[in-house]
Short mmCIF file of C-alpha atoms and ligand atoms in Angstrom, two decimals:
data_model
loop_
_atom_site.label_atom_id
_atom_site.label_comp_id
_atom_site.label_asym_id
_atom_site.label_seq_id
_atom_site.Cartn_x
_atom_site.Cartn_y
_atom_site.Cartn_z
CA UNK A 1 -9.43 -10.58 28.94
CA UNK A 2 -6.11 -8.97 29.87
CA UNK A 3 -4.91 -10.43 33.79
CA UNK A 4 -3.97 -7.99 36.69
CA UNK A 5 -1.99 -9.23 39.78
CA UNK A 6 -0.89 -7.79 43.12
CA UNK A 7 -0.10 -9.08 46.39
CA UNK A 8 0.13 -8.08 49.59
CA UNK A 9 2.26 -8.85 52.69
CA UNK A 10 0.61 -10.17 55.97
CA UNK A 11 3.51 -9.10 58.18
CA UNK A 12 1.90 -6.39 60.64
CA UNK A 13 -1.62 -4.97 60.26
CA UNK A 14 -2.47 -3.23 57.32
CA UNK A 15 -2.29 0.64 56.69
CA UNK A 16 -4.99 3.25 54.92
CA UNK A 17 -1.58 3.27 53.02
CA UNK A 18 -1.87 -0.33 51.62
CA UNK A 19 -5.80 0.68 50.79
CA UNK A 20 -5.10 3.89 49.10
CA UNK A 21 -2.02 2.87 47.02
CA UNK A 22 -3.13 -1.20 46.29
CA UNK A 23 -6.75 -2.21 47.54
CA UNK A 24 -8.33 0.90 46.42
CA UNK A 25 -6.84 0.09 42.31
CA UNK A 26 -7.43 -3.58 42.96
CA UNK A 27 -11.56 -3.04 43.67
CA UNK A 28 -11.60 -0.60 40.61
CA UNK A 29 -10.00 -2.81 37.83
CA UNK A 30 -11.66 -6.61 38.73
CA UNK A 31 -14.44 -5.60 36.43
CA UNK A 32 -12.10 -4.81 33.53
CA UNK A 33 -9.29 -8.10 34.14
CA UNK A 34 -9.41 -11.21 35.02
CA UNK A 35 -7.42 -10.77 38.49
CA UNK A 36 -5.36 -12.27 40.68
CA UNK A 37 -4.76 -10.83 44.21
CA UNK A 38 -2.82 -13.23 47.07
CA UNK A 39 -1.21 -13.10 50.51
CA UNK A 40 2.27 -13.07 50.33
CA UNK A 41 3.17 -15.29 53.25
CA UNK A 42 6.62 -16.40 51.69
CA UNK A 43 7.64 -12.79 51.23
CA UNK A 44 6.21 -12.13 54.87
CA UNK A 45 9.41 -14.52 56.05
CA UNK A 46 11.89 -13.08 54.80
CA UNK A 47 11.77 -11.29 58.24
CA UNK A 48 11.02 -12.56 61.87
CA UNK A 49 7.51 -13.92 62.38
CA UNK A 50 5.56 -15.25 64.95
CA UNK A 51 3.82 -17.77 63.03
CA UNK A 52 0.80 -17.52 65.07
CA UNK A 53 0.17 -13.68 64.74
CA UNK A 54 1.56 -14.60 60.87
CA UNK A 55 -1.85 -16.65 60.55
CA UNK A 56 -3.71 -14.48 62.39
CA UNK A 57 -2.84 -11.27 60.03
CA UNK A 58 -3.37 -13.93 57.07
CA UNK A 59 -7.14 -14.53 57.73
CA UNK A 60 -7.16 -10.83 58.72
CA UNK A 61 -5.83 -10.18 55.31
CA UNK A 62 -8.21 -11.81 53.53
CA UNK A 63 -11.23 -10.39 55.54
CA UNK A 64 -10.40 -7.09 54.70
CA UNK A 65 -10.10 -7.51 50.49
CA UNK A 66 -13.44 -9.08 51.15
CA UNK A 67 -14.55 -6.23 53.06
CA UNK A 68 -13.11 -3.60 50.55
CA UNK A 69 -15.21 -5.61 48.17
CA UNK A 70 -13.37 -7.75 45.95
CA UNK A 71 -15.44 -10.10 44.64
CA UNK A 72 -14.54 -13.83 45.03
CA UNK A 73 -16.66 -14.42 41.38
CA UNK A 74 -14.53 -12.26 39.51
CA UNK A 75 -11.25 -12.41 41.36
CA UNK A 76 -9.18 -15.45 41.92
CA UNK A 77 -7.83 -14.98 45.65
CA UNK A 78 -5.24 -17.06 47.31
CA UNK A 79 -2.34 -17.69 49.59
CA UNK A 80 1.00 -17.29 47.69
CA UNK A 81 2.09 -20.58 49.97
CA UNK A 82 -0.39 -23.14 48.82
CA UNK A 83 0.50 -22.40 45.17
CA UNK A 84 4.43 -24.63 45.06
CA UNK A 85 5.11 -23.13 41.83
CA UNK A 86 5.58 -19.76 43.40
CA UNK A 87 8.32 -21.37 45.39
CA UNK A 88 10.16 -23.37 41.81
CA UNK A 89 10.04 -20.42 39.14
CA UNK A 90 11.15 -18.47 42.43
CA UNK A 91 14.60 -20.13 42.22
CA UNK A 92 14.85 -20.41 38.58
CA UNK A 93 14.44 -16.64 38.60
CA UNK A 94 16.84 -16.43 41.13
CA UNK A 95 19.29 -18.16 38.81
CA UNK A 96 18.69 -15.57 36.43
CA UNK A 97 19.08 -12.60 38.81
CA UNK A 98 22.48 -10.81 38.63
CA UNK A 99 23.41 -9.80 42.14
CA UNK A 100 24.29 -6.43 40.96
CA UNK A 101 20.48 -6.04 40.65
CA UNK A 102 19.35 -7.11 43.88
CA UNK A 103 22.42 -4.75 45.10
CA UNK A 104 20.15 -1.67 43.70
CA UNK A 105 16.94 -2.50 44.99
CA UNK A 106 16.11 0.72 47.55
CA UNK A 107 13.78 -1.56 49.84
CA UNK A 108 16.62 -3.68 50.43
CA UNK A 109 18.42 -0.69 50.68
CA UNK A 110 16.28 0.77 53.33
CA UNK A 111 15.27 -2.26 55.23
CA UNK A 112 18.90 -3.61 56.24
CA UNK A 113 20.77 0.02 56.99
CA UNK A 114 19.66 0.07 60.36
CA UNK A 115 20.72 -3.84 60.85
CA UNK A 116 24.10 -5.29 60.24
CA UNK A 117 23.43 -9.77 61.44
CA UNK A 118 20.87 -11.73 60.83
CA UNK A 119 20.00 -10.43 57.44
CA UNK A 120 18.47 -13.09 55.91
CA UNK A 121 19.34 -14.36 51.76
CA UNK A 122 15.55 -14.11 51.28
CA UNK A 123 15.07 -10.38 52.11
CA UNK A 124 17.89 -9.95 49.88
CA UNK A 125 16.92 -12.11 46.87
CA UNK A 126 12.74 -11.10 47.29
CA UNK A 127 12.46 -9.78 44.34
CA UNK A 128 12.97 -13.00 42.30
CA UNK A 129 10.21 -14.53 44.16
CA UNK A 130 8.22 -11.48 43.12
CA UNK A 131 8.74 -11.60 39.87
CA UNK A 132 7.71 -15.38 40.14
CA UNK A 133 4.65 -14.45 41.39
CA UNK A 134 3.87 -11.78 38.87
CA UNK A 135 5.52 -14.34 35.60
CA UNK A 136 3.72 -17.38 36.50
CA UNK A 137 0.35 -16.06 35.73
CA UNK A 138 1.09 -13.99 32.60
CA UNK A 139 0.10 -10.61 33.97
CA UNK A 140 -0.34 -7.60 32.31
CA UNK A 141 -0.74 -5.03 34.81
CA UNK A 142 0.42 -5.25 38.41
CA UNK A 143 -1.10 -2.33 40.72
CA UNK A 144 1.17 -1.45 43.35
CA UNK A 145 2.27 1.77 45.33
CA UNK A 146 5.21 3.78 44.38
CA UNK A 147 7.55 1.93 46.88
CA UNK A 148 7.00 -1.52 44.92
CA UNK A 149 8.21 -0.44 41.26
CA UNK A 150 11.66 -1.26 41.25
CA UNK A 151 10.37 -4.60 41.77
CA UNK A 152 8.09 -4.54 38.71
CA UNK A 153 11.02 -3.18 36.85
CA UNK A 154 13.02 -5.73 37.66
CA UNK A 155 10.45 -8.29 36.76
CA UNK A 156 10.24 -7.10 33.27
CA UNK A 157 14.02 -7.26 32.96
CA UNK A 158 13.77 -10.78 34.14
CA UNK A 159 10.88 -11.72 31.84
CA UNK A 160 13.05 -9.88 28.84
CA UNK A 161 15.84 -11.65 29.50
CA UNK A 162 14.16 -15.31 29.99
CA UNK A 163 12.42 -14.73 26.89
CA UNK A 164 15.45 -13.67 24.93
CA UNK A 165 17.35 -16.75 26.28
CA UNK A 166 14.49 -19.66 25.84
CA UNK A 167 12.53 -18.25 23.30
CA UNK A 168 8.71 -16.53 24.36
CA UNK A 169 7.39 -17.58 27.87
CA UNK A 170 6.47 -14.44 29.63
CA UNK A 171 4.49 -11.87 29.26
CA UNK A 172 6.54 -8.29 30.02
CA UNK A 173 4.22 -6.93 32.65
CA UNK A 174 3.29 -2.69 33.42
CA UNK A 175 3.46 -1.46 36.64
CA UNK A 176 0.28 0.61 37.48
CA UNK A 177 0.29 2.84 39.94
CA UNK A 178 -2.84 5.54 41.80
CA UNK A 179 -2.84 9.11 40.22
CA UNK A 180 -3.42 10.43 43.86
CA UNK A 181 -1.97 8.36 46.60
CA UNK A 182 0.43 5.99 45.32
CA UNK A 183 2.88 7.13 47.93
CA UNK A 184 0.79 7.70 51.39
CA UNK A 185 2.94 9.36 54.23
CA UNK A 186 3.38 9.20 57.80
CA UNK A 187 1.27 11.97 59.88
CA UNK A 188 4.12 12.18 61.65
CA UNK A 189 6.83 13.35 59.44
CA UNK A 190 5.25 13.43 56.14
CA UNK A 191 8.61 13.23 54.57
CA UNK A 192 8.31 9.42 55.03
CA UNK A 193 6.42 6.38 53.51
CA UNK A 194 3.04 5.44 55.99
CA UNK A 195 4.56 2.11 56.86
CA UNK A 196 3.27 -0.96 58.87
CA UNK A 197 6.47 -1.09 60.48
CA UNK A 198 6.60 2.40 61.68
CA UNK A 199 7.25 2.33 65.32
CA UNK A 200 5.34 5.37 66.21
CA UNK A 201 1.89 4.10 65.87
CA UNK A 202 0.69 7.56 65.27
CA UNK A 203 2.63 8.13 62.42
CA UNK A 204 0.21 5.36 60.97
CA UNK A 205 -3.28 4.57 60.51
CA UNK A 206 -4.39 0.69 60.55
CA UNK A 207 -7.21 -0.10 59.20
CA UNK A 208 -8.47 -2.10 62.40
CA UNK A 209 -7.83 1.41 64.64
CA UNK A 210 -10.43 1.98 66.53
CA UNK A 211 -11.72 4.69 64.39
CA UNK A 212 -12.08 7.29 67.09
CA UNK A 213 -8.32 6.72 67.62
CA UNK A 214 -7.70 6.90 63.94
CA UNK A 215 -9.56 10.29 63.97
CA UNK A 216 -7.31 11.53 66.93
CA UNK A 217 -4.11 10.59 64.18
CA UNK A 218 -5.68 12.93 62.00
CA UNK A 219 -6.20 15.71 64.49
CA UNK A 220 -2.62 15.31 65.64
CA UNK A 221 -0.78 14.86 62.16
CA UNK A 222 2.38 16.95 61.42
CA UNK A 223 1.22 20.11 59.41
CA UNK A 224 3.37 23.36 58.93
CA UNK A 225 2.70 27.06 59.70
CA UNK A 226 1.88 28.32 56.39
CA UNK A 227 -1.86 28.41 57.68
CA UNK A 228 -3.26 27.75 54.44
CA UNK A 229 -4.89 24.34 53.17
CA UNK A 230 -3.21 24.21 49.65
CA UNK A 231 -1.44 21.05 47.72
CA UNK A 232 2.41 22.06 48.11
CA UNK A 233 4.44 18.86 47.83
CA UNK A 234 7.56 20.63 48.90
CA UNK A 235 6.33 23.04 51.36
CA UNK A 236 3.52 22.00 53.02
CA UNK A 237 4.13 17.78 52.29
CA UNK A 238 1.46 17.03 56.34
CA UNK A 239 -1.50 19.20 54.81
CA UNK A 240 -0.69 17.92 50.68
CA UNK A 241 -0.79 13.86 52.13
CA UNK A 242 -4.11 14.61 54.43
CA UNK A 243 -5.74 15.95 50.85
CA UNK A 244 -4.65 13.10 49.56
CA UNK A 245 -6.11 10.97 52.08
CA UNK A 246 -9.60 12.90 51.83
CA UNK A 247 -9.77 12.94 48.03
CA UNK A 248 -9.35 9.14 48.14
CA UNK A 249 -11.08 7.84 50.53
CA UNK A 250 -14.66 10.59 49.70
CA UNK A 251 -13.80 10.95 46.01
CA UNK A 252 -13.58 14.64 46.19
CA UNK A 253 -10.89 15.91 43.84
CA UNK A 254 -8.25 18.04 45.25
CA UNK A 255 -9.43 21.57 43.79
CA UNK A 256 -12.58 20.74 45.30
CA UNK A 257 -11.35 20.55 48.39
CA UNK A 258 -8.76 23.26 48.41
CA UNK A 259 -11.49 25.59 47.14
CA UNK A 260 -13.68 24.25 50.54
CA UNK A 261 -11.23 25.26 52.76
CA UNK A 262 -10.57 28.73 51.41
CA UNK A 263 -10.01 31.46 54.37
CA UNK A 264 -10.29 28.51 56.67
CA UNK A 265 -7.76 26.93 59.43
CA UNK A 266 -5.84 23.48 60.05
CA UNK A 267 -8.58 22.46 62.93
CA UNK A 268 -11.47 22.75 60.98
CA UNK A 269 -9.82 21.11 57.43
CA UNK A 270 -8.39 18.12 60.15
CA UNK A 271 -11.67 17.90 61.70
CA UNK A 272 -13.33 17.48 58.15
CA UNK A 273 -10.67 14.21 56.74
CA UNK A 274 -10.52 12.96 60.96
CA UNK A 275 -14.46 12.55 60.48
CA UNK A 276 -13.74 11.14 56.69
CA UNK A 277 -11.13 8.47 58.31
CA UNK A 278 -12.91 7.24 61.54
CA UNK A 279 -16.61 7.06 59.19
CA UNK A 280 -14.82 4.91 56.54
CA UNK A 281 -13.31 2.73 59.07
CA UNK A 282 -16.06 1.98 61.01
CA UNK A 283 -17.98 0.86 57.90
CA UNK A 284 -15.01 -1.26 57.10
CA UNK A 285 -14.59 -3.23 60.12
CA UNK A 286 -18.14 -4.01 60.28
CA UNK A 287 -18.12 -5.60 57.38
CA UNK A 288 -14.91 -7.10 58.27
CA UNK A 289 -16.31 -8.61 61.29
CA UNK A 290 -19.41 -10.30 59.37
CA UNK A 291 -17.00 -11.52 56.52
CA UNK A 292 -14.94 -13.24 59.61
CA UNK A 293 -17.83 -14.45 61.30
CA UNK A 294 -19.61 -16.65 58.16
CA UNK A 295 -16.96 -18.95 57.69
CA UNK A 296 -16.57 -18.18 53.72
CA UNK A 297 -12.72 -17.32 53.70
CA UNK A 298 -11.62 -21.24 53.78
CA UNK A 299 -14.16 -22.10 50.37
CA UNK A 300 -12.74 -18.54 48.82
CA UNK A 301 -9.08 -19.44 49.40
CA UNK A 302 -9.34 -22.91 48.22
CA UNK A 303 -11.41 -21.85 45.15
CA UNK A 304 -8.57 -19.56 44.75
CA UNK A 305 -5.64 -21.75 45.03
CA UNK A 306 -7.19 -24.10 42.96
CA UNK A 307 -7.85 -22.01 40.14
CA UNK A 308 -4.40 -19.88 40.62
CA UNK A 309 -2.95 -23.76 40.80
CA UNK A 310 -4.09 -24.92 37.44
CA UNK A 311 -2.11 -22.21 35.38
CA UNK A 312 0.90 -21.78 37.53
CA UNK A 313 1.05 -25.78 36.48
CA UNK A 314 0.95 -25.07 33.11
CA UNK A 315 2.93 -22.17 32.98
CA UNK A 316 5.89 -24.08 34.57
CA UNK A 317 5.28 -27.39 32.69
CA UNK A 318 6.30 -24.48 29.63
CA UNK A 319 9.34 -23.28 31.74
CA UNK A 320 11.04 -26.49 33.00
CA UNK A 321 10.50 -27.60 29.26
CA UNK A 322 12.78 -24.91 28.00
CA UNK A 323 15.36 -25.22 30.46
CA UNK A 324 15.71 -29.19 29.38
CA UNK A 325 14.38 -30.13 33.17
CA UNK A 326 11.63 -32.44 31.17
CA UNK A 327 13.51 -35.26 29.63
CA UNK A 328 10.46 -37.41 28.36
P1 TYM B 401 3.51 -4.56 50.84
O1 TYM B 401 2.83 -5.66 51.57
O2 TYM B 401 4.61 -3.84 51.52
O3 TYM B 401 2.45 -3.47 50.43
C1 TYM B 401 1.26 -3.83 49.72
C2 TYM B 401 0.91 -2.75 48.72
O4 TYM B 401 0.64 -1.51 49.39
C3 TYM B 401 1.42 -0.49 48.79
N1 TYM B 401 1.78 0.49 49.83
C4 TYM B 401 1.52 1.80 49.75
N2 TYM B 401 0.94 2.53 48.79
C5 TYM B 401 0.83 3.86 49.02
N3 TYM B 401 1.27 4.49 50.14
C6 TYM B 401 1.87 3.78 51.13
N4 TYM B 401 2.30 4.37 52.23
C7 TYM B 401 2.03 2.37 50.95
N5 TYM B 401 2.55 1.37 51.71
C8 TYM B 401 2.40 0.23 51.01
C9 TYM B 401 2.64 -1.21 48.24
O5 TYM B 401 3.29 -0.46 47.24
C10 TYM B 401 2.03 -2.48 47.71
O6 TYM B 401 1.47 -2.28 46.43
N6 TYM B 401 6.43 -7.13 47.72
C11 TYM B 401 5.08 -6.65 47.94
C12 TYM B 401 4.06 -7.76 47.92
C13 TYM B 401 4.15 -8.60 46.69
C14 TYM B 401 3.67 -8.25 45.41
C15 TYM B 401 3.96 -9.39 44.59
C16 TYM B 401 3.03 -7.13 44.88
C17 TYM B 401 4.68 -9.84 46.63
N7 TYM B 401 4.59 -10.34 45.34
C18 TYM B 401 3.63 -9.38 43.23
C19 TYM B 401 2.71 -7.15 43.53
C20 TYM B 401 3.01 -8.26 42.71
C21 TYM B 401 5.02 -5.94 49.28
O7 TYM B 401 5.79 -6.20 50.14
O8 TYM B 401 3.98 -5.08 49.42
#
């Protein structure tokens, strides 16, 4: 069976972004690879955290894949932190990164124009530690939105160049990314990535809104004046991301819904994905709030780490081997 991994950050509460671009791929392929899905914790420091709220949006985290319905039979889930090899390959990819390639990374890019001190040497050499995280396990594919390809990129120019230097010891993984809604924007200037950092918390949905709140987004996203409820990535990018939204979250395809909303206005098309959004949510977080209630997240994460444990071992028994660490 081919592997799939992903991760995702606990740093903030998640988005309908993280669900539409990641979650929503990650539910659909753990019947078709044996999967890995974790918390990235380690990434999450590579900025400020409050390591209270940090474990709070951990447990969170979890809670929510279980809610989406990953299955803790078929998919090995953990906590990138209580696997150390994550940590060790981390720095020998590091060693192997050339700093002209971190220098090209656009999320580094973005997330440090706006701040000049305090920039910290893990935001800036992250992307080692993700390919670590992707290497160690031998993955194939690695669903992620359009924002974290670089990365995967990156990752198989690491794995390339390992293998070319030592001789085989990683697979060369694909990025996979959603055909609708790999790239979810902000309702408030759809130009933008939905992001859990946005500070305009209507430019956002969170998947713990309140969902009558998360309906209100809706009602009050950025449209245009065109009038009509078409797919027009350049023109009309507020009404083209809200068909995205309702096409992924009800299944619907876009024609289907563009043909629905012939002759009709904004209000009533808003009013349709508003009801979409606050239903969905409100199924979510109640099974969110059973999943936190009955006490299985500590056995699943354990389970997880144990099993995630056994091959990262093995995996970088293989790499310290080639790079003469093992003497006997
Ligand atoms: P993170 O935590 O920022 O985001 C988690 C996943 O959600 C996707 N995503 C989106 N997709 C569509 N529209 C959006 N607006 C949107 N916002 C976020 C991201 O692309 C991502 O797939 N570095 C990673 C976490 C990570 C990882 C890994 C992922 C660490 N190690 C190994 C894959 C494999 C990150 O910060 O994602």
């Amino acid at each position: 069976m081919k592997r799939c991994l992903s991760g995702i950050q606990p740093s903030g509460q998640l988005t309908l972004g993280n669900y539409i671009g990641a979650i929503r791929q990650f539910v659909q392929l753990q019947d078709e690879y044996e999967m890995f899905i974790f918390i990235a914790n380690m990434h999450a420091i590579t900025v400020a955290q409050d390591p209270k709220k940090l474990k709070a949006n951990t447990k969170d985290l979890v809670a929510l894949y279980l809610a989406f319905g990953l299955d803790p039979s078929k998919v090995n889930l953990f906590v990138q932190s209580d696997v150390v090899q994550h940590a060790e390959l981390g720095w020998v990819l590091n060693c192997h990164t050339y700093m002209g390639e971190l220098n090209r990374m656009t999320q580094f890019k973005d997330k440090t124009a706006k701040k000049e001190t305090n920039i910290s040497a893990g935001l800036y050499t992250y992307p080692s530690l993700m390919a670590a995280d992707i290497l160690l396990y031998d993955a194939d594919v690695v669903p992620v939105g359009v924002d974290q390809k670089q990365h995967v990129e990156l990752t198989r120019d690491l794995a390339q160049r390992f293998n070319n230097l030592y001789g085989e010891t990683f697979v060369v993984p694909e990025p996979v990314t959603a055909k609708i809604g790999a790239k979810v924007m902000s309702l408030q200037n759809p130009e933008k990535k939905m992001s859990k950092s946005d500070e305009n918390p209507k430019a956002c949905i969170y998947l713990l809104d309140e969902p009558k709140v998360a309906r209100k987004k809706i009602m009050s996203a950025v449209t245009d004046s065109i009038g009509i409820v078409q797919y027009d990535l350049e023109n009309q990018p507020g009404v083209s991301n809200l068909l995205t939204i309702q096409s992924s979250l009800s299944g619907e395809s876009i024609d289907e819904l563009v043909a629905k909303f012939e002759g009709k206005g904004y209000g009533d098309f808003k009013g349709y994905v508003g009801d979409t959004v606050e239903a969905f949510l409100s199924d979510l977080q109640e099974k969110y709030r059973a999943i936190l209630q009955s006490g299985e997240i500590e056995s699943v994460l354990e389970q997880g780490a144990k099993n995630a444990g056994n091959i990262a071992f093995k995996k970088m028994r293989k790499v310290k081997k080639k790079l003469g660490f093992q003497l006997f």
